[in-house]
């Protein structure tokens, strides 16, 4: 495999870690909330899962407010910004371990997606497929609305598990809809190369 494909594989491996709220079982989240973000969260300290679980413990109370799908508070945006920073840092560290700077990786990835980007047709097809797969995975992980709605569902489930209610819909005057741009490593840098659904 080429160094670019090796880096793509490493990033895909990272992106398949437990990053999204729905990757965590409701009981696990409930127990983590009880222990607090500084308690033993049951995952390796310093790992990406540990960082994400700590963030989820912080975020769950904020996402417990009853808002409709597509409605988010400014606190939700702040929590998502923290998620983005964790993810960007982890992706950059992984690229660095593979010997890449972010800029060089972006250049090579964009080049791999260009028609006729490689003289070896089989390598070009494999690299292009790997690049498209990575961008699809990034678009799924970097989707703010998917992340926030999953966290709202998990917060509701944890509240029900703890004997609280699921909440009624909030008055729409206390919320708004946010439309965010993907973070720098996201697929928006390569628009037109991957059809998102």
mmCIF file of C-alpha atoms in Angstrom:
data_model
loop_
_atom_site.group_PDB
_atom_site.id
_atom_site.type_symbol
_atom_site.label_atom_id
_atom_site.label_comp_id
_atom_site.label_asym_id
_atom_site.label_seq_id
_atom_site.Cartn_x
_atom_site.Cartn_y
_atom_site.Cartn_z
ATOM 1 C CA UNK A 1 0.000 0.000 0.000
ATOM 2 C CA UNK A 2 1.054 3.589 -0.547
ATOM 3 C CA UNK A 3 1.872 5.989 2.309
ATOM 4 C CA UNK A 4 -1.348 7.864 1.491
ATOM 5 C CA UNK A 5 -3.450 4.704 1.788
ATOM 6 C CA UNK A 6 -1.645 3.804 5.020
ATOM 7 C CA UNK A 7 -2.557 7.215 6.456
ATOM 8 C CA UNK A 8 -6.148 6.869 5.238
ATOM 9 C CA UNK A 9 -6.363 3.447 6.902
ATOM 10 C CA UNK A 10 -4.996 4.877 10.167
ATOM 11 C CA UNK A 11 -7.557 7.695 10.125
ATOM 12 C CA UNK A 12 -10.383 5.286 9.334
ATOM 13 C CA UNK A 13 -9.314 3.124 12.253
ATOM 14 C CA UNK A 14 -9.429 6.167 14.539
ATOM 15 C CA UNK A 15 -12.814 7.257 13.180
ATOM 16 C CA UNK A 16 -14.307 3.846 13.928
ATOM 17 C CA UNK A 17 -13.496 4.235 17.631
ATOM 18 C CA UNK A 18 -16.381 5.071 19.930
ATOM 19 C CA UNK A 19 -16.747 8.738 18.996
ATOM 20 C CA UNK A 20 -20.477 9.250 18.656
ATOM 21 C CA UNK A 21 -22.986 9.396 21.519
ATOM 22 C CA UNK A 22 -24.860 6.357 20.229
ATOM 23 C CA UNK A 23 -21.642 4.319 20.442
ATOM 24 C CA UNK A 24 -22.108 4.301 24.223
ATOM 25 C CA UNK A 25 -24.627 2.158 26.026
ATOM 26 C CA UNK A 26 -27.161 4.098 28.141
ATOM 27 C CA UNK A 27 -26.171 2.246 31.330
ATOM 28 C CA UNK A 28 -22.499 2.995 30.656
ATOM 29 C CA UNK A 29 -23.308 6.692 30.218
ATOM 30 C CA UNK A 30 -25.467 6.708 33.331
ATOM 31 C CA UNK A 31 -22.674 5.086 35.374
ATOM 32 C CA UNK A 32 -20.138 7.546 33.944
ATOM 33 C CA UNK A 33 -22.365 10.485 34.916
ATOM 34 C CA UNK A 34 -22.616 9.062 38.454
ATOM 35 C CA UNK A 35 -18.808 8.758 38.683
ATOM 36 C CA UNK A 36 -18.213 12.197 37.172
ATOM 37 C CA UNK A 37 -15.746 13.205 34.501
ATOM 38 C CA UNK A 38 -12.800 12.816 36.907
ATOM 39 C CA UNK A 39 -13.884 9.369 38.095
ATOM 40 C CA UNK A 40 -12.925 5.984 36.652
ATOM 41 C CA UNK A 41 -14.815 5.943 33.348
ATOM 42 C CA UNK A 42 -13.909 2.363 32.548
ATOM 43 C CA UNK A 43 -11.797 3.210 29.495
ATOM 44 C CA UNK A 44 -8.059 3.778 29.137
ATOM 45 C CA UNK A 45 -7.174 7.247 30.464
ATOM 46 C CA UNK A 46 -5.865 9.513 27.700
ATOM 47 C CA UNK A 47 -7.428 7.449 24.923
ATOM 48 C CA UNK A 48 -9.779 9.056 22.433
ATOM 49 C CA UNK A 49 -12.648 7.107 24.020
ATOM 50 C CA UNK A 50 -11.724 8.528 27.438
ATOM 51 C CA UNK A 51 -11.692 12.084 26.076
ATOM 52 C CA UNK A 52 -15.039 11.581 24.331
ATOM 53 C CA UNK A 53 -16.645 9.916 27.362
ATOM 54 C CA UNK A 54 -15.478 12.789 29.601
ATOM 55 C CA UNK A 55 -17.059 15.215 27.155
ATOM 56 C CA UNK A 56 -20.290 13.217 27.087
ATOM 57 C CA UNK A 57 -20.417 13.268 30.902
ATOM 58 C CA UNK A 58 -20.107 17.071 30.755
ATOM 59 C CA UNK A 59 -22.605 17.382 27.909
ATOM 60 C CA UNK A 60 -25.397 15.032 28.993
ATOM 61 C CA UNK A 61 -26.934 17.433 31.534
ATOM 62 C CA UNK A 62 -26.885 20.206 28.922
ATOM 63 C CA UNK A 63 -28.576 18.023 26.327
ATOM 64 C CA UNK A 64 -31.300 16.926 28.732
ATOM 65 C CA UNK A 65 -33.336 20.042 28.056
ATOM 66 C CA UNK A 66 -36.303 19.133 25.886
ATOM 67 C CA UNK A 67 -35.789 20.615 22.430
ATOM 68 C CA UNK A 68 -37.222 19.399 19.171
ATOM 69 C CA UNK A 69 -35.089 17.662 16.584
ATOM 70 C CA UNK A 70 -33.155 20.329 14.722
ATOM 71 C CA UNK A 71 -33.208 22.777 17.638
ATOM 72 C CA UNK A 72 -30.044 23.381 19.620
ATOM 73 C CA UNK A 73 -28.917 25.779 22.329
ATOM 74 C CA UNK A 74 -25.692 27.747 22.299
ATOM 75 C CA UNK A 75 -24.383 25.383 24.996
ATOM 76 C CA UNK A 76 -24.911 22.516 22.552
ATOM 77 C CA UNK A 77 -22.734 24.362 20.034
ATOM 78 C CA UNK A 78 -20.057 24.896 22.682
ATOM 79 C CA UNK A 79 -20.066 21.166 23.507
ATOM 80 C CA UNK A 80 -19.822 20.304 19.828
ATOM 81 C CA UNK A 81 -16.882 22.708 19.485
ATOM 82 C CA UNK A 82 -15.137 20.702 22.228
ATOM 83 C CA UNK A 83 -15.924 17.485 20.339
ATOM 84 C CA UNK A 84 -14.457 18.996 17.157
ATOM 85 C CA UNK A 85 -11.277 20.020 18.974
ATOM 86 C CA UNK A 86 -10.804 16.529 20.400
ATOM 87 C CA UNK A 87 -11.398 14.951 17.008
ATOM 88 C CA UNK A 88 -9.156 17.385 15.118
ATOM 89 C CA UNK A 89 -6.365 16.868 17.628
ATOM 90 C CA UNK A 90 -6.636 13.082 17.409
ATOM 91 C CA UNK A 91 -6.717 13.159 13.600
ATOM 92 C CA UNK A 92 -3.697 15.478 13.465
ATOM 93 C CA UNK A 93 -1.779 13.253 15.911
ATOM 94 C CA UNK A 94 -2.590 10.196 13.806
ATOM 95 C CA UNK A 95 -1.405 11.943 10.649
ATOM 96 C CA UNK A 96 1.787 12.988 12.402
ATOM 97 C CA UNK A 97 2.443 9.386 13.476
ATOM 98 C CA UNK A 98 2.108 8.440 9.803
ATOM 99 C CA UNK A 99 4.625 11.130 8.836
ATOM 100 C CA UNK A 100 2.140 13.610 7.367
ATOM 101 C CA UNK A 101 1.343 17.247 8.005
ATOM 102 C CA UNK A 102 -2.318 18.166 7.672
ATOM 103 C CA UNK A 103 -1.570 20.391 4.664
ATOM 104 C CA UNK A 104 0.409 17.685 2.834
ATOM 105 C CA UNK A 105 -2.273 15.103 3.561
ATOM 106 C CA UNK A 106 -5.006 17.412 2.233
ATOM 107 C CA UNK A 107 -3.014 18.072 -0.930
ATOM 108 C CA UNK A 108 -2.352 14.383 -1.551
ATOM 109 C CA UNK A 109 -5.915 13.353 -0.711
ATOM 110 C CA UNK A 110 -7.380 15.969 -3.063
ATOM 111 C CA UNK A 111 -4.926 14.861 -5.743
ATOM 112 C CA UNK A 112 -5.931 11.228 -5.319
ATOM 113 C CA UNK A 113 -9.537 12.201 -5.964
ATOM 114 C CA UNK A 114 -8.748 13.959 -9.252
ATOM 115 C CA UNK A 115 -9.488 12.012 -12.442
ATOM 116 C CA UNK A 116 -6.335 10.459 -13.868
ATOM 117 C CA UNK A 117 -4.401 11.266 -10.698
ATOM 118 C CA UNK A 118 -2.150 8.196 -10.895
ATOM 119 C CA UNK A 119 -0.453 6.498 -13.809
ATOM 120 C CA UNK A 120 -0.932 3.059 -12.207
ATOM 121 C CA UNK A 121 -4.650 2.461 -12.789
ATOM 122 C CA UNK A 122 -5.070 -0.215 -10.089
ATOM 123 C CA UNK A 123 -3.322 1.924 -7.470
ATOM 124 C CA UNK A 124 -5.390 4.927 -8.551
ATOM 125 C CA UNK A 125 -8.661 3.024 -8.174
ATOM 126 C CA UNK A 126 -7.672 1.637 -4.756
ATOM 127 C CA UNK A 127 -6.429 5.020 -3.510
ATOM 128 C CA UNK A 128 -9.499 6.839 -4.824
ATOM 129 C CA UNK A 129 -11.808 4.265 -3.182
ATOM 130 C CA UNK A 130 -9.935 4.591 0.119
ATOM 131 C CA UNK A 131 -10.087 8.401 -0.069
ATOM 132 C CA UNK A 132 -13.819 8.383 -0.817
ATOM 133 C CA UNK A 133 -14.407 5.957 2.058
ATOM 134 C CA UNK A 134 -12.502 8.216 4.444
ATOM 135 C CA UNK A 135 -14.466 11.284 3.358
ATOM 136 C CA UNK A 136 -17.765 9.455 3.781
ATOM 137 C CA UNK A 137 -16.752 8.378 7.290
ATOM 138 C CA UNK A 138 -15.631 11.927 8.134
ATOM 139 C CA UNK A 139 -18.947 13.333 6.926
ATOM 140 C CA UNK A 140 -20.830 10.936 9.194
ATOM 141 C CA UNK A 141 -18.701 11.652 12.259
ATOM 142 C CA UNK A 142 -18.573 15.422 11.653
ATOM 143 C CA UNK A 143 -22.325 15.860 11.237
ATOM 144 C CA UNK A 144 -23.367 18.310 13.964
ATOM 145 C CA UNK A 145 -27.087 17.609 13.804
ATOM 146 C CA UNK A 146 -26.573 13.841 13.943
ATOM 147 C CA UNK A 147 -24.203 14.241 16.920
ATOM 148 C CA UNK A 148 -26.449 16.661 18.794
ATOM 149 C CA UNK A 149 -29.656 14.717 18.172
ATOM 150 C CA UNK A 150 -27.978 11.476 19.290
ATOM 151 C CA UNK A 151 -26.777 13.198 22.453
ATOM 152 C CA UNK A 152 -30.268 14.547 23.130
ATOM 153 C CA UNK A 153 -31.649 10.998 22.769
ATOM 154 C CA UNK A 154 -28.961 9.593 25.072
ATOM 155 C CA UNK A 155 -29.601 12.330 27.672
ATOM 156 C CA UNK A 156 -33.304 11.513 27.582
ATOM 157 C CA UNK A 157 -32.578 7.774 27.960
ATOM 158 C CA UNK A 158 -30.224 8.388 30.893
ATOM 159 C CA UNK A 159 -32.882 10.573 32.554
ATOM 160 C CA UNK A 160 -35.481 7.831 32.127
ATOM 161 C CA UNK A 161 -33.039 5.220 33.484
ATOM 162 C CA UNK A 162 -32.416 7.402 36.540
ATOM 163 C CA UNK A 163 -36.144 7.784 37.103
ATOM 164 C CA UNK A 164 -36.539 11.213 35.540
ATOM 165 C CA UNK A 165 -38.819 12.097 32.701
ATOM 166 C CA UNK A 166 -38.162 12.315 29.037
ATOM 167 C CA UNK A 167 -39.288 15.954 28.939
ATOM 168 C CA UNK A 168 -41.837 17.774 26.877
ATOM 169 C CA UNK A 169 -40.945 19.967 23.934
ATOM 170 C CA UNK A 170 -39.532 23.344 24.869
ATOM 171 C CA UNK A 171 -41.003 26.629 23.796
ATOM 172 C CA UNK A 172 -39.340 27.409 20.474
ATOM 173 C CA UNK A 173 -38.577 30.962 21.617
ATOM 174 C CA UNK A 174 -35.759 29.604 23.801
ATOM 175 C CA UNK A 175 -33.905 27.804 21.050
ATOM 176 C CA UNK A 176 -32.751 28.199 17.504
ATOM 177 C CA UNK A 177 -31.475 26.154 14.620
ATOM 178 C CA UNK A 178 -27.740 26.148 13.962
ATOM 179 C CA UNK A 179 -26.143 25.427 10.626
ATOM 180 C CA UNK A 180 -22.447 24.687 11.077
ATOM 181 C CA UNK A 181 -19.638 24.209 8.645
ATOM 182 C CA UNK A 182 -17.562 21.023 8.902
ATOM 183 C CA UNK A 183 -14.210 21.242 10.643
ATOM 184 C CA UNK A 184 -10.985 21.551 8.601
ATOM 185 C CA UNK A 185 -10.334 17.835 8.128
ATOM 186 C CA UNK A 186 -13.931 17.333 7.051
ATOM 187 C CA UNK A 187 -15.162 16.386 3.606
ATOM 188 C CA UNK A 188 -16.253 19.926 2.714
ATOM 189 C CA UNK A 189 -12.651 20.556 1.650
ATOM 190 C CA UNK A 190 -13.176 18.020 -1.101
ATOM 191 C CA UNK A 191 -16.701 18.897 -2.239
ATOM 192 C CA UNK A 192 -17.834 17.265 -5.383
ATOM 193 C CA UNK A 193 -15.800 14.135 -4.797
ATOM 194 C CA UNK A 194 -18.166 12.302 -2.460
ATOM 195 C CA UNK A 195 -21.922 12.207 -2.661
ATOM 196 C CA UNK A 196 -23.296 12.553 0.847
ATOM 197 C CA UNK A 197 -26.708 11.234 1.607
#
